[in-house]
Amino acid sequence: MRTLQGIPASPGIASGPAFVFLDDEEPMIPRYAVTGRELDGEWDRFVVAVGKAKDDVKAMRDRATREMGQEHAAIFDAHLLMLDDPEVHDAIEVSLRSSLLNIEWIVFQYEQAIVQRLEGLGDPVLQERSVDVHDITKRILNHLMLKERFSLADLASDVVLIAKNLLPSDMISMNRQRVKAIVMDAGGKTSHTAILARAFEIPAVLGLGGGARSIKNDDVVIVDGTTGDVRVEPDVQTFERYGRLRERMAERELDLASIAEMPATTLDGKDVLIQANIEVPEETESVLRHGATGIGLFRSEFLFLQPGRAPSEEAQYAAYSRVLESMAGLPVTIRTLDVGGDKVVPDLSVFEEKNPLLGWRAIRYCLSDMDLFQSQLRALLRASVHGDARIMFPMISGPVELDQAIAALEVAKLECRKRHQAFREDLPVGIMIEVPSAALIADILATRVDFFSIGTNDLIQYTIAVDRGNEKVAYLHEPFHPAVLRLIKRVIDDGHAAGIPVSMCGEMASDPFAAVVLLGLGLDAFSMSAVSVPDVKRTIRSISFAEAQTVALEALRLTSHQETETFLARRLADRVFRSE
Ligand code: PEP
Ligand code: MG
């Protein structure tokens, strides 16, 4: 058994065979069962792929002959002979027909066996031949897989997904019933893979920084998304221990489920709003089950990450309406498109920028693609009649940008009126405070909007200059950094001075210790992954507002995040349970 340690990114324990996806250096080889009837088709695919590989090699041989002379073309003749070798063809066909697995996997296994044999002979000349074998196999596999990325939607059996990095679009399109856990080299707690894993209630350990590379297809893996431990090829005792742990977690979940129905009220009677973040409409069931009383952030961009074209106005209208209707009158804050940065939308445009996190992202992108923005705004306005909708702009960095966004909304309203489409005239409009410049002029911005929502994932990223998805600097993404706490206090105070409510939808809101500090600072609403709602609700119910204020004052006085962590652990340990 081997143990790897990463960043605990989505709680829970799960196990299963590893499925290694998208290694940059080696293509991911799909492995799936085929039926007896499909065997001839698989074999035909092999014959066609070999034919194409031969065409490639012949073209390279002709070019080498032309440019460098006949003697340099000899290697390609050797490759052609290998591609035509009847013994190899026979061995692959026998293996295909006896194992009933797809042809890519058979070819890959055959290569592994040959390479191992050649390397085991200890003859340097034969060892070099293994490079040729690899080269030819890669060529055949490229044709077999059409050089396309395997879609995680096609997963046919339960797996633990192992990857170097997953795009948000991979996460959105994958077969969620089949992915039991995720292990990834890149990523931190607030990366989008982490956010989506929590949303889908899939245990995840991220930021292994190369460790995931050592896991092979079909290795048995146990993932503990609560502690960040990954066990590869565990022994029986370990398996049993995790079985018991899983049972205890299930009991704890039942305990927490009983909190779902209770109000989020402090010991001295202050009511707090606990809401949930969602990324796809289907999550509303989980939101209600976990006892959230509204949606504080609907990340609309994930609608745009589905494979295919950007959604039409009608498709968006249907999605927003569905969420509002499912929430049955509870508030739902829908954020306008936040693409760019690490949220790359394959079909929307080219996001190849040197510095994407500081680039063409979110509101900046929307303001430059008015057709797209207007269609989203109209869809939002029209959906607003189906519930208690609010609209929120992401990544606002200053007043001019905010004015432009508000003006765009007015244009969308005019168009709806022209089309006789109903919408809520008094639809509240708010902004994310997630750029330090916005936090520093919160007093100016507060006079132009109906609410603030602090996005600490980005606010921390931009304040401390730490890429939230980069595992190497994940230790710096620290909510209790004094600079972050001061900015948060400022935003809450400025919002309240202008008479508007301030909520938080960054992941910081889901940490029970942070929740006490935020409560004490006067935060009005907390929004987080649905799975975190019961823990935070229990925290709010276990403390008085007066005590939280004292705790917050002390936290603000401390001079480093370690001091704050130690102070909170000492002060709250007897009442506030933190699972990591
Ligand atoms: C944030 O930045 O804190 C936030 C909630 O937005 P996102 O994570 O979608 O960037
Ligand atoms: Mg953000």
Coordinates of C-alpha atoms and ligand atoms in Angstrom, one line a residue:
M1 CA 0.0 0.0 0.0
R2 CA 1.1 3.6 -0.7
T3 CA -0.2 6.7 0.9
L4 CA -0.3 10.0 -0.9
Q5 CA -1.3 13.3 0.8
G6 CA -3.1 16.1 -1.0
I7 CA -5.4 19.0 -0.2
P8 CA -8.8 17.9 1.2
A9 CA -11.2 19.5 -1.3
S10 CA -14.5 17.7 -1.0
P11 CA -15.5 15.7 2.0
G12 CA -16.3 12.0 2.2
I13 CA -14.7 8.7 1.7
A14 CA -14.9 6.5 -1.4
S15 CA -13.0 3.8 -3.1
G16 CA -12.7 2.1 -6.5
P17 CA -10.5 1.2 -9.4
A18 CA -8.4 4.1 -10.7
F19 CA -9.2 5.6 -14.1
V20 CA -6.3 7.8 -15.2
F21 CA -7.5 10.6 -17.3
L22 CA -5.5 12.9 -19.6
D23 CA -1.9 12.6 -18.7
D24 CA -0.3 15.3 -20.7
E25 CA 2.7 13.2 -21.8
E26 CA 0.9 10.0 -22.5
P27 CA -2.6 9.9 -23.9
M28 CA -5.2 8.4 -21.7
I29 CA -6.1 5.0 -22.9
P30 CA -9.8 4.2 -22.6
R31 CA -10.6 0.7 -21.2
Y32 CA -14.1 -0.7 -21.5
A33 CA -15.8 -4.0 -22.2
V34 CA -17.1 -4.9 -25.6
T35 CA -19.6 -7.6 -26.5
G36 CA -18.9 -10.6 -28.8
R37 CA -20.9 -8.9 -31.5
E38 CA -18.7 -5.8 -31.4
L39 CA -15.5 -7.7 -31.9
D40 CA -15.4 -7.6 -35.6
G41 CA -16.0 -3.9 -35.5
E42 CA -13.1 -3.4 -33.1
W43 CA -10.8 -5.5 -35.3
D44 CA -11.8 -3.4 -38.4
R45 CA -10.9 -0.3 -36.4
F46 CA -7.5 -1.7 -35.8
V47 CA -6.9 -2.6 -39.5
V48 CA -8.0 0.9 -40.5
A49 CA -5.8 2.6 -37.9
V50 CA -2.8 0.5 -38.9
G51 CA -3.4 1.5 -42.6
K52 CA -3.4 5.1 -41.6
A53 CA -0.3 4.7 -39.5
K54 CA 1.4 3.1 -42.5
D55 CA 0.4 6.1 -44.7
D56 CA 2.0 8.4 -42.1
V57 CA 5.2 6.4 -42.0
K58 CA 5.5 6.2 -45.8
A59 CA 5.0 10.0 -46.0
M60 CA 7.8 10.5 -43.5
R61 CA 10.1 8.0 -45.3
D62 CA 9.6 9.8 -48.6
R63 CA 10.3 13.1 -47.0
A64 CA 13.4 11.8 -45.2
T65 CA 14.7 10.3 -48.5
R66 CA 14.1 13.5 -50.4
E67 CA 15.7 15.7 -47.7
M68 CA 18.5 13.6 -46.3
G69 CA 19.1 10.6 -48.5
Q70 CA 18.1 7.0 -48.7
E71 CA 20.2 5.8 -45.7
H72 CA 18.1 8.0 -43.3
A73 CA 14.9 6.5 -44.5
A74 CA 15.9 3.0 -43.2
I75 CA 14.3 3.4 -39.8
F76 CA 10.9 4.1 -41.5
D77 CA 11.3 0.9 -43.5
A78 CA 11.8 -0.9 -40.2
H79 CA 8.6 0.7 -38.8
L80 CA 6.7 -0.4 -41.9
L81 CA 7.8 -3.9 -41.4
M82 CA 6.7 -3.9 -37.8
L83 CA 3.3 -2.5 -38.7
D84 CA 2.9 -5.3 -41.2
D85 CA 4.2 -8.1 -39.0
P86 CA 1.6 -10.9 -39.2
E87 CA 2.7 -12.3 -35.8
V88 CA 1.9 -9.0 -34.1
H89 CA -1.5 -8.8 -35.9
D90 CA -2.3 -12.4 -34.8
A91 CA -1.3 -11.8 -31.2
I92 CA -3.5 -8.7 -31.0
E93 CA -6.5 -10.4 -32.6
V94 CA -6.2 -13.4 -30.2
S95 CA -6.0 -11.0 -27.2
L96 CA -8.9 -8.9 -28.4
R97 CA -11.2 -11.9 -28.9
S98 CA -10.2 -13.6 -25.7
S99 CA -10.4 -10.6 -23.3
L100 CA -13.5 -8.8 -24.7
L101 CA -11.9 -5.4 -24.1
N102 CA -11.7 -2.4 -26.5
I103 CA -9.0 -2.4 -29.1
E104 CA -7.2 0.7 -27.8
W105 CA -6.6 -1.1 -24.5
I106 CA -5.5 -4.4 -26.2
V107 CA -2.9 -2.5 -28.3
F108 CA -1.7 -0.6 -25.3
Q109 CA -1.3 -3.8 -23.2
Y110 CA 0.5 -5.5 -26.0
E111 CA 3.0 -2.6 -26.3
Q112 CA 3.6 -2.7 -22.5
A113 CA 4.3 -6.4 -22.6
I114 CA 6.7 -6.1 -25.6
V115 CA 8.5 -3.1 -24.1
Q116 CA 8.9 -4.9 -20.8
R117 CA 10.3 -8.0 -22.5
L118 CA 12.8 -6.0 -24.6
E119 CA 14.0 -3.9 -21.6
G120 CA 14.3 -7.0 -19.5
L121 CA 16.8 -8.6 -21.9
G122 CA 19.6 -6.2 -20.8
D123 CA 20.8 -5.7 -24.4
P124 CA 21.2 -2.0 -25.2
V125 CA 20.4 -2.5 -28.9
L126 CA 17.2 -4.3 -28.1
Q127 CA 16.3 -1.8 -25.5
E128 CA 16.5 0.9 -28.2
R129 CA 14.0 -1.1 -30.2
S130 CA 11.4 -0.5 -27.4
V131 CA 11.5 3.2 -28.5
D132 CA 10.4 2.2 -32.0
V133 CA 7.7 0.0 -30.6
H134 CA 6.4 2.9 -28.5
D135 CA 6.5 5.2 -31.5
I136 CA 4.5 2.9 -33.7
T137 CA 1.9 2.1 -31.0
K138 CA 1.4 5.7 -30.3
R139 CA 0.7 6.3 -34.0
I140 CA -1.9 3.5 -34.1
L141 CA -3.5 4.7 -30.9
N142 CA -3.7 8.3 -32.2
H143 CA -5.6 7.1 -35.1
L144 CA -7.8 4.8 -33.1
M145 CA -8.7 7.6 -30.7
L146 CA -8.9 10.2 -33.5
K147 CA -6.6 12.3 -31.2
E148 CA -9.8 13.4 -29.5
R149 CA -10.2 13.7 -25.8
F150 CA -12.1 10.8 -24.3
S151 CA -15.3 12.2 -22.9
L152 CA -15.9 11.5 -19.2
A153 CA -19.6 11.3 -20.1
D154 CA -18.8 7.9 -21.6
L155 CA -17.6 6.3 -18.3
A156 CA -19.3 3.0 -18.1
S157 CA -18.3 1.7 -14.7
D158 CA -17.6 3.1 -11.2
V159 CA -14.1 4.7 -11.0
V160 CA -11.9 6.9 -8.9
L161 CA -10.9 9.6 -11.4
I162 CA -7.2 10.4 -11.4
A163 CA -6.0 13.4 -13.4
K164 CA -3.3 16.0 -13.7
N165 CA -5.9 18.7 -14.1
L166 CA -9.6 18.7 -15.0
L167 CA -11.3 21.5 -16.9
P168 CA -14.5 22.7 -15.6
S169 CA -16.1 21.4 -18.8
D170 CA -14.8 17.9 -18.0
M171 CA -16.4 18.2 -14.6
I172 CA -19.7 19.3 -16.0
S173 CA -19.9 16.7 -18.8
M174 CA -18.7 13.7 -16.8
N175 CA -20.9 10.8 -15.8
R176 CA -21.3 11.8 -12.1
Q177 CA -22.9 8.5 -11.2
R178 CA -19.7 6.7 -12.2
V179 CA -17.1 9.0 -10.6
K180 CA -16.9 7.9 -7.0
A181 CA -14.0 10.2 -6.1
I182 CA -11.4 12.5 -7.7
V183 CA -7.7 12.7 -7.2
M184 CA -5.8 15.5 -9.0
D185 CA -2.3 16.8 -9.1
A186 CA -3.3 20.4 -9.6
G187 CA -5.9 22.5 -7.8
G188 CA -6.6 23.9 -4.3
K189 CA -9.6 24.2 -2.0
T190 CA -11.2 27.0 -3.9
S191 CA -10.4 25.8 -7.5
H192 CA -13.4 25.1 -9.7
T193 CA -12.8 21.4 -9.6
A194 CA -13.1 21.6 -5.8
I195 CA -16.2 23.7 -6.0
L196 CA -17.9 21.4 -8.5
A197 CA -16.8 18.2 -6.6
R198 CA -18.5 19.6 -3.5
A199 CA -21.6 20.6 -5.5
F200 CA -21.8 17.0 -6.8
E201 CA -21.0 15.5 -3.4
I202 CA -18.0 13.6 -4.8
P203 CA -15.1 13.2 -2.4
A204 CA -12.0 14.9 -3.8
V205 CA -8.3 15.2 -2.9
L206 CA -6.5 17.8 -5.0
G207 CA -3.1 19.4 -5.2
L208 CA -1.0 16.2 -5.1
G209 CA 1.6 18.0 -7.1
G210 CA 2.8 15.0 -9.1
G211 CA 1.7 12.2 -6.7
A212 CA -1.3 11.3 -8.9
R213 CA 1.1 10.4 -11.6
S214 CA 2.2 7.3 -9.7
I215 CA -1.3 5.8 -9.8
K216 CA -2.0 3.4 -12.6
N217 CA -5.2 2.4 -14.3
D218 CA -7.1 -0.1 -12.3
D219 CA -5.1 0.4 -9.1
V220 CA -7.5 0.2 -6.2
V221 CA -7.7 3.6 -4.5
I222 CA -9.3 4.8 -1.3
V223 CA -9.9 8.6 -1.2
D224 CA -10.5 10.5 2.0
G225 CA -11.7 13.9 0.9
T226 CA -12.0 15.1 4.5
T227 CA -8.3 14.5 5.5
G228 CA -6.6 14.6 2.1
D229 CA -5.3 11.0 2.3
V230 CA -5.2 8.8 -0.7
R231 CA -4.4 5.1 -0.2
V232 CA -3.2 3.2 -3.3
E233 CA -3.6 -0.6 -3.3
P234 CA -4.6 -0.7 0.4
D235 CA -4.3 -3.8 2.5
V236 CA -7.3 -5.5 4.1
Q237 CA -6.9 -3.8 7.5
T238 CA -6.9 -0.4 5.8
F239 CA -10.0 -1.2 3.8
E240 CA -11.8 -2.3 7.0
R241 CA -10.7 0.8 8.9
Y242 CA -12.1 3.1 6.1
G243 CA -15.3 1.0 6.1
R244 CA -15.8 1.8 9.8
L245 CA -14.9 5.5 9.2
R246 CA -17.5 5.7 6.5
E247 CA -20.1 4.3 8.8
R248 CA -19.2 6.9 11.4
M249 CA -19.5 9.7 8.8
A250 CA -22.9 8.4 7.7
E251 CA -24.0 8.6 11.4
R252 CA -22.7 12.2 11.6
E253 CA -24.5 13.1 8.5
L254 CA -27.8 11.8 10.0
D255 CA -27.1 14.0 13.0
L256 CA -26.5 17.0 10.8
A257 CA -29.6 16.3 8.8
S258 CA -31.7 16.9 11.9
I259 CA -30.3 20.5 11.9
A260 CA -31.5 21.2 8.4
E261 CA -35.0 22.0 9.7
M262 CA -33.8 24.3 12.5
P263 CA -33.4 28.1 12.1
A264 CA -30.0 29.7 11.9
T265 CA -30.4 31.7 15.1
T266 CA -27.7 32.6 17.6
L267 CA -28.0 31.8 21.3
D268 CA -29.0 35.5 21.9
G269 CA -31.6 35.5 19.1
K270 CA -30.0 37.0 16.1
D271 CA -31.2 35.4 12.8
V272 CA -28.7 34.8 10.1
L273 CA -29.4 33.7 6.5
I274 CA -27.7 30.5 5.5
Q275 CA -27.9 30.0 1.7
A276 CA -26.2 27.7 -0.8
N277 CA -24.2 28.1 -3.9
I278 CA -25.2 26.1 -7.0
E279 CA -23.6 25.5 -10.3
V280 CA -26.2 23.5 -12.1
P281 CA -30.0 23.7 -11.8
E282 CA -30.3 20.1 -10.5
E283 CA -28.6 21.1 -7.3
T284 CA -31.7 22.7 -5.8
E285 CA -32.8 19.4 -4.4
S286 CA -29.5 19.2 -2.4
V287 CA -29.9 22.8 -1.3
L288 CA -33.2 22.2 0.2
R289 CA -32.2 18.9 1.7
H290 CA -29.3 20.5 3.5
G291 CA -31.5 23.2 5.0
A292 CA -30.4 26.3 3.1
T293 CA -33.0 29.0 2.9
G294 CA -32.1 30.4 -0.5
I295 CA -29.4 30.4 -3.1
G296 CA -26.8 33.1 -2.5
L297 CA -24.9 32.3 -5.7
F298 CA -26.0 30.6 -8.9
R299 CA -22.8 30.4 -11.0
S300 CA -24.6 30.7 -14.4
E301 CA -21.4 30.1 -16.3
F302 CA -21.7 26.4 -15.9
L303 CA -24.6 26.4 -18.2
F304 CA -22.2 27.6 -20.8
L305 CA -19.7 24.8 -20.1
Q306 CA -21.9 22.1 -21.4
P307 CA -20.6 20.6 -24.6
G308 CA -22.0 22.2 -27.7
R309 CA -22.9 25.8 -28.3
A310 CA -23.5 28.6 -25.8
P311 CA -27.1 28.3 -24.5
S312 CA -29.8 30.3 -26.2
E313 CA -31.8 33.0 -24.4
E314 CA -34.7 30.5 -24.3
A315 CA -32.5 27.7 -22.8
Q316 CA -31.2 30.1 -20.2
Y317 CA -34.7 31.4 -19.4
A318 CA -35.8 27.8 -18.9
A319 CA -32.9 27.0 -16.6
Y320 CA -33.2 30.2 -14.4
S321 CA -37.0 29.7 -14.2
R322 CA -36.6 26.1 -13.1
V323 CA -34.3 27.1 -10.3
L324 CA -36.6 29.9 -9.1
E325 CA -39.6 27.6 -9.2
S326 CA -37.8 24.8 -7.4
M327 CA -36.8 27.2 -4.6
A328 CA -40.5 28.1 -4.2
G329 CA -40.2 31.8 -3.2
L330 CA -36.9 31.6 -1.4
P331 CA -34.4 34.2 -2.6
V332 CA -32.2 33.1 -5.6
T333 CA -29.2 35.3 -6.6
I334 CA -28.2 34.6 -10.2
R335 CA -24.7 35.8 -11.2
T336 CA -24.1 36.8 -14.7
L337 CA -21.6 34.9 -16.8
D338 CA -18.1 34.6 -15.1
V339 CA -16.0 33.0 -17.8
G340 CA -12.3 33.4 -18.4
G341 CA -9.6 33.0 -15.8
D342 CA -9.6 29.3 -15.0
K343 CA -13.2 29.0 -16.2
V344 CA -12.5 28.4 -19.8
V345 CA -15.5 27.9 -22.1
P346 CA -14.4 25.9 -25.1
D347 CA -17.0 27.1 -27.5
L348 CA -17.3 30.7 -26.6
S349 CA -14.1 32.3 -27.7
V350 CA -10.4 32.0 -27.6
F351 CA -9.1 32.6 -24.1
E352 CA -5.5 32.3 -24.8
E353 CA -4.0 35.0 -22.7
K354 CA -0.7 35.4 -20.9
N355 CA -2.3 36.2 -17.7
P356 CA -5.9 34.9 -17.8
L357 CA -6.7 35.6 -14.1
L358 CA -6.0 39.3 -14.7
G359 CA -7.4 39.3 -18.1
W360 CA -10.6 39.1 -20.2
R361 CA -12.8 37.6 -17.5
A362 CA -16.3 37.8 -16.2
I363 CA -18.0 41.3 -16.5
R364 CA -15.1 42.4 -18.7
Y365 CA -15.8 39.7 -21.2
C366 CA -19.6 40.3 -21.1
L367 CA -19.2 44.0 -21.7
S368 CA -17.2 43.2 -24.8
D369 CA -19.7 40.7 -26.2
M370 CA -23.0 42.6 -25.9
D371 CA -25.1 40.1 -27.9
L372 CA -24.2 37.3 -25.5
F373 CA -24.6 39.6 -22.4
Q374 CA -27.9 41.0 -23.6
S375 CA -29.4 37.5 -24.2
Q376 CA -28.4 36.5 -20.7
L377 CA -29.8 39.6 -19.1
R378 CA -33.1 39.2 -21.0
A379 CA -33.3 35.6 -19.9
L380 CA -32.7 36.6 -16.3
L381 CA -35.2 39.5 -16.4
R382 CA -37.9 37.2 -17.9
A383 CA -37.2 34.5 -15.4
S384 CA -37.5 36.9 -12.5
V385 CA -41.3 36.7 -12.4
H386 CA -41.0 33.0 -11.3
G387 CA -39.7 33.7 -7.8
D388 CA -37.6 35.9 -5.6
A389 CA -34.8 36.6 -8.1
R390 CA -31.8 38.9 -7.7
I391 CA -29.1 39.6 -10.2
M392 CA -25.4 39.9 -9.5
F393 CA -22.4 41.1 -11.5
P394 CA -19.0 39.4 -11.0
M395 CA -15.5 40.9 -10.8
I396 CA -16.6 44.5 -10.7
S397 CA -13.4 46.5 -10.2
G398 CA -14.6 50.1 -10.3
P399 CA -17.6 52.4 -10.7
V400 CA -17.3 52.9 -14.4
E401 CA -17.5 49.2 -15.1
L402 CA -20.5 48.9 -12.7
D403 CA -22.3 51.8 -14.5
Q404 CA -21.7 50.0 -17.8
A405 CA -23.2 46.8 -16.4
I406 CA -26.2 48.6 -15.0
A407 CA -26.7 50.4 -18.3
A408 CA -26.6 47.1 -20.1
L409 CA -29.3 45.8 -17.8
E410 CA -31.4 48.9 -18.6
V411 CA -31.0 48.2 -22.4
A412 CA -32.2 44.6 -21.7
K413 CA -35.2 45.9 -19.8
L414 CA -36.1 48.2 -22.7
E415 CA -36.0 45.3 -25.1
C416 CA -38.2 43.2 -22.9
R417 CA -40.7 46.0 -22.7
K418 CA -40.6 46.3 -26.4
R419 CA -41.3 42.6 -26.8
H420 CA -44.0 42.8 -24.1
Q421 CA -42.2 40.3 -22.0
A422 CA -42.9 40.6 -18.2
F423 CA -40.1 41.0 -15.7
R424 CA -39.8 42.3 -12.1
E425 CA -39.3 46.0 -12.4
D426 CA -37.8 46.1 -8.9
L427 CA -35.4 43.2 -9.4
P428 CA -32.5 43.8 -6.9
V429 CA -29.1 44.3 -8.4
G430 CA -25.9 43.5 -6.5
I431 CA -22.2 42.9 -7.1
M432 CA -19.6 40.5 -6.1
I433 CA -16.8 42.1 -4.1
E434 CA -13.9 40.0 -5.1
V435 CA -11.3 42.5 -6.5
P436 CA -9.4 44.5 -3.9
S437 CA -10.1 47.8 -5.7
A438 CA -13.8 47.2 -5.3
A439 CA -13.3 46.4 -1.6
L440 CA -11.4 49.6 -1.1
I441 CA -14.1 51.7 -2.6
A442 CA -17.0 49.8 -1.3
D443 CA -18.4 53.1 0.1
I444 CA -18.7 54.4 -3.5
L445 CA -20.1 51.2 -5.0
A446 CA -22.6 50.7 -2.2
T447 CA -24.6 53.8 -3.3
R448 CA -25.3 52.2 -6.7
V449 CA -26.4 48.7 -5.8
D450 CA -28.9 46.8 -3.6
F451 CA -26.5 44.4 -2.1
F452 CA -22.9 43.1 -1.9
S453 CA -21.7 39.6 -1.9
I454 CA -18.1 39.0 -0.9
G455 CA -16.3 36.5 -3.1
T456 CA -13.4 35.5 -1.0
N457 CA -12.1 32.8 -3.4
D458 CA -11.0 35.6 -5.7
L459 CA -10.6 38.4 -3.1
I460 CA -7.9 36.3 -1.4
Q461 CA -6.4 35.4 -4.8
Y462 CA -6.1 39.0 -5.8
T463 CA -5.2 40.4 -2.4
I464 CA -2.4 38.0 -1.6
A465 CA -1.4 37.5 -5.3
V466 CA -1.9 33.7 -5.1
D467 CA -3.4 31.7 -7.9
R468 CA -6.3 29.8 -6.3
G469 CA -5.8 26.8 -8.6
N470 CA -2.1 26.4 -8.1
E471 CA -1.2 23.7 -5.6
K472 CA 2.3 25.0 -5.1
V473 CA 1.1 28.2 -3.5
A474 CA -2.1 26.8 -2.0
Y475 CA -0.7 27.3 1.5
L476 CA -0.9 31.1 0.9
H477 CA -4.6 31.2 0.0
E478 CA -5.4 32.1 3.6
P479 CA -8.7 33.6 4.7
F480 CA -7.4 34.7 8.0
H481 CA -4.6 36.8 6.5
P482 CA -4.9 40.2 8.3
A483 CA -5.2 42.0 5.0
V484 CA -8.2 39.8 4.0
L485 CA -9.9 40.3 7.4
R486 CA -9.5 44.1 7.2
L487 CA -10.9 44.2 3.7
I488 CA -13.9 42.1 4.7
K489 CA -14.6 44.3 7.7
R490 CA -14.4 47.4 5.5
V491 CA -16.9 46.0 2.9
I492 CA -19.4 45.0 5.6
D493 CA -19.1 48.4 7.4
D494 CA -19.4 50.4 4.1
G495 CA -22.3 48.3 3.0
H496 CA -24.2 48.8 6.2
A497 CA -23.4 52.5 6.3
A498 CA -25.1 52.7 2.9
G499 CA -28.0 50.6 4.2
I500 CA -27.4 47.6 2.0
P501 CA -27.0 43.9 3.2
V502 CA -23.7 42.2 2.8
S503 CA -23.3 38.5 2.3
M504 CA -20.4 36.2 1.4
C505 CA -20.5 33.5 -1.2
G506 CA -16.8 32.6 -1.2
E507 CA -15.7 29.3 0.4
M508 CA -14.5 31.1 3.5
A509 CA -18.2 31.3 4.6
S510 CA -18.3 27.5 4.9
D511 CA -15.5 27.3 7.5
P512 CA -17.2 27.1 11.0
F513 CA -14.3 29.1 12.6
A514 CA -14.5 31.8 10.0
A515 CA -18.3 31.8 10.3
V516 CA -18.0 32.9 13.9
V517 CA -15.6 35.8 12.9
L518 CA -17.9 36.8 10.0
L519 CA -20.9 36.7 12.2
G520 CA -19.1 39.0 14.7
L521 CA -18.2 41.4 11.9
G522 CA -21.9 41.7 11.1
L523 CA -22.2 39.6 7.9
D524 CA -25.9 39.3 7.1
A525 CA -25.9 36.1 5.0
F526 CA -23.6 33.2 4.3
S527 CA -23.7 31.2 1.1
M528 CA -21.7 28.0 0.5
S529 CA -21.7 24.5 -1.0
A530 CA -24.9 22.8 0.1
V531 CA -22.9 20.1 1.9
S532 CA -21.4 22.7 4.3
V533 CA -24.7 24.3 5.3
P534 CA -25.5 22.0 8.3
D535 CA -22.0 22.5 9.9
V536 CA -22.3 26.3 9.6
K537 CA -25.9 26.3 10.8
R538 CA -24.9 24.3 13.9
T539 CA -22.0 26.8 14.5
I540 CA -24.4 29.8 14.4
R541 CA -26.7 28.1 16.8
S542 CA -24.0 27.3 19.3
I543 CA -22.8 30.8 19.9
S544 CA -24.2 34.2 20.8
F545 CA -23.8 37.2 18.6
A546 CA -22.3 39.1 21.5
E547 CA -19.5 36.5 21.9
A548 CA -18.9 36.4 18.1
Q549 CA -18.4 40.1 18.2
T550 CA -15.7 39.8 20.9
V551 CA -14.1 37.0 18.9
A552 CA -14.1 39.1 15.7
L553 CA -12.5 42.1 17.5
E554 CA -9.7 39.9 18.8
A555 CA -9.2 38.2 15.4
L556 CA -8.8 41.7 13.8
R557 CA -6.2 42.6 16.4
L558 CA -4.0 39.6 15.7
T559 CA -1.1 40.0 13.3
S560 CA -0.9 36.7 11.3
H561 CA -3.2 34.0 10.1
Q562 CA -1.4 31.5 12.3
E563 CA -2.1 33.5 15.4
T564 CA -5.8 33.8 14.4
E565 CA -6.1 30.1 13.7
T566 CA -4.5 29.2 17.1
F567 CA -6.7 31.7 18.9
L568 CA -9.9 30.4 17.3
A569 CA -9.0 26.8 17.9
R570 CA -8.5 27.6 21.6
R571 CA -11.5 29.8 22.0
L572 CA -14.0 27.7 20.0
A573 CA -12.8 24.1 20.3
D574 CA -15.4 23.1 22.9
R575 CA -18.4 24.2 20.8
V576 CA -17.4 24.6 17.1
F577 CA -16.7 21.4 15.2
R578 CA -14.4 21.8 12.2
S579 CA -14.1 18.6 10.2
E580 CA -10.5 19.2 8.8
Ligands
PEP1 C1 -15.4 33.9 -5.2 O1 -14.6 34.3 -6.0 O2 -15.3 33.8 -4.0 C2 -16.7 33.3 -5.8 C3 -17.7 32.9 -5.1 O3 -16.7 33.2 -7.2 P1 -16.0 32.1 -8.0 O4 -15.5 31.0 -7.0 O5 -17.1 31.5 -8.9 O6 -15.0 32.8 -8.7
MG2 MG -15.0 34.8 -8.0

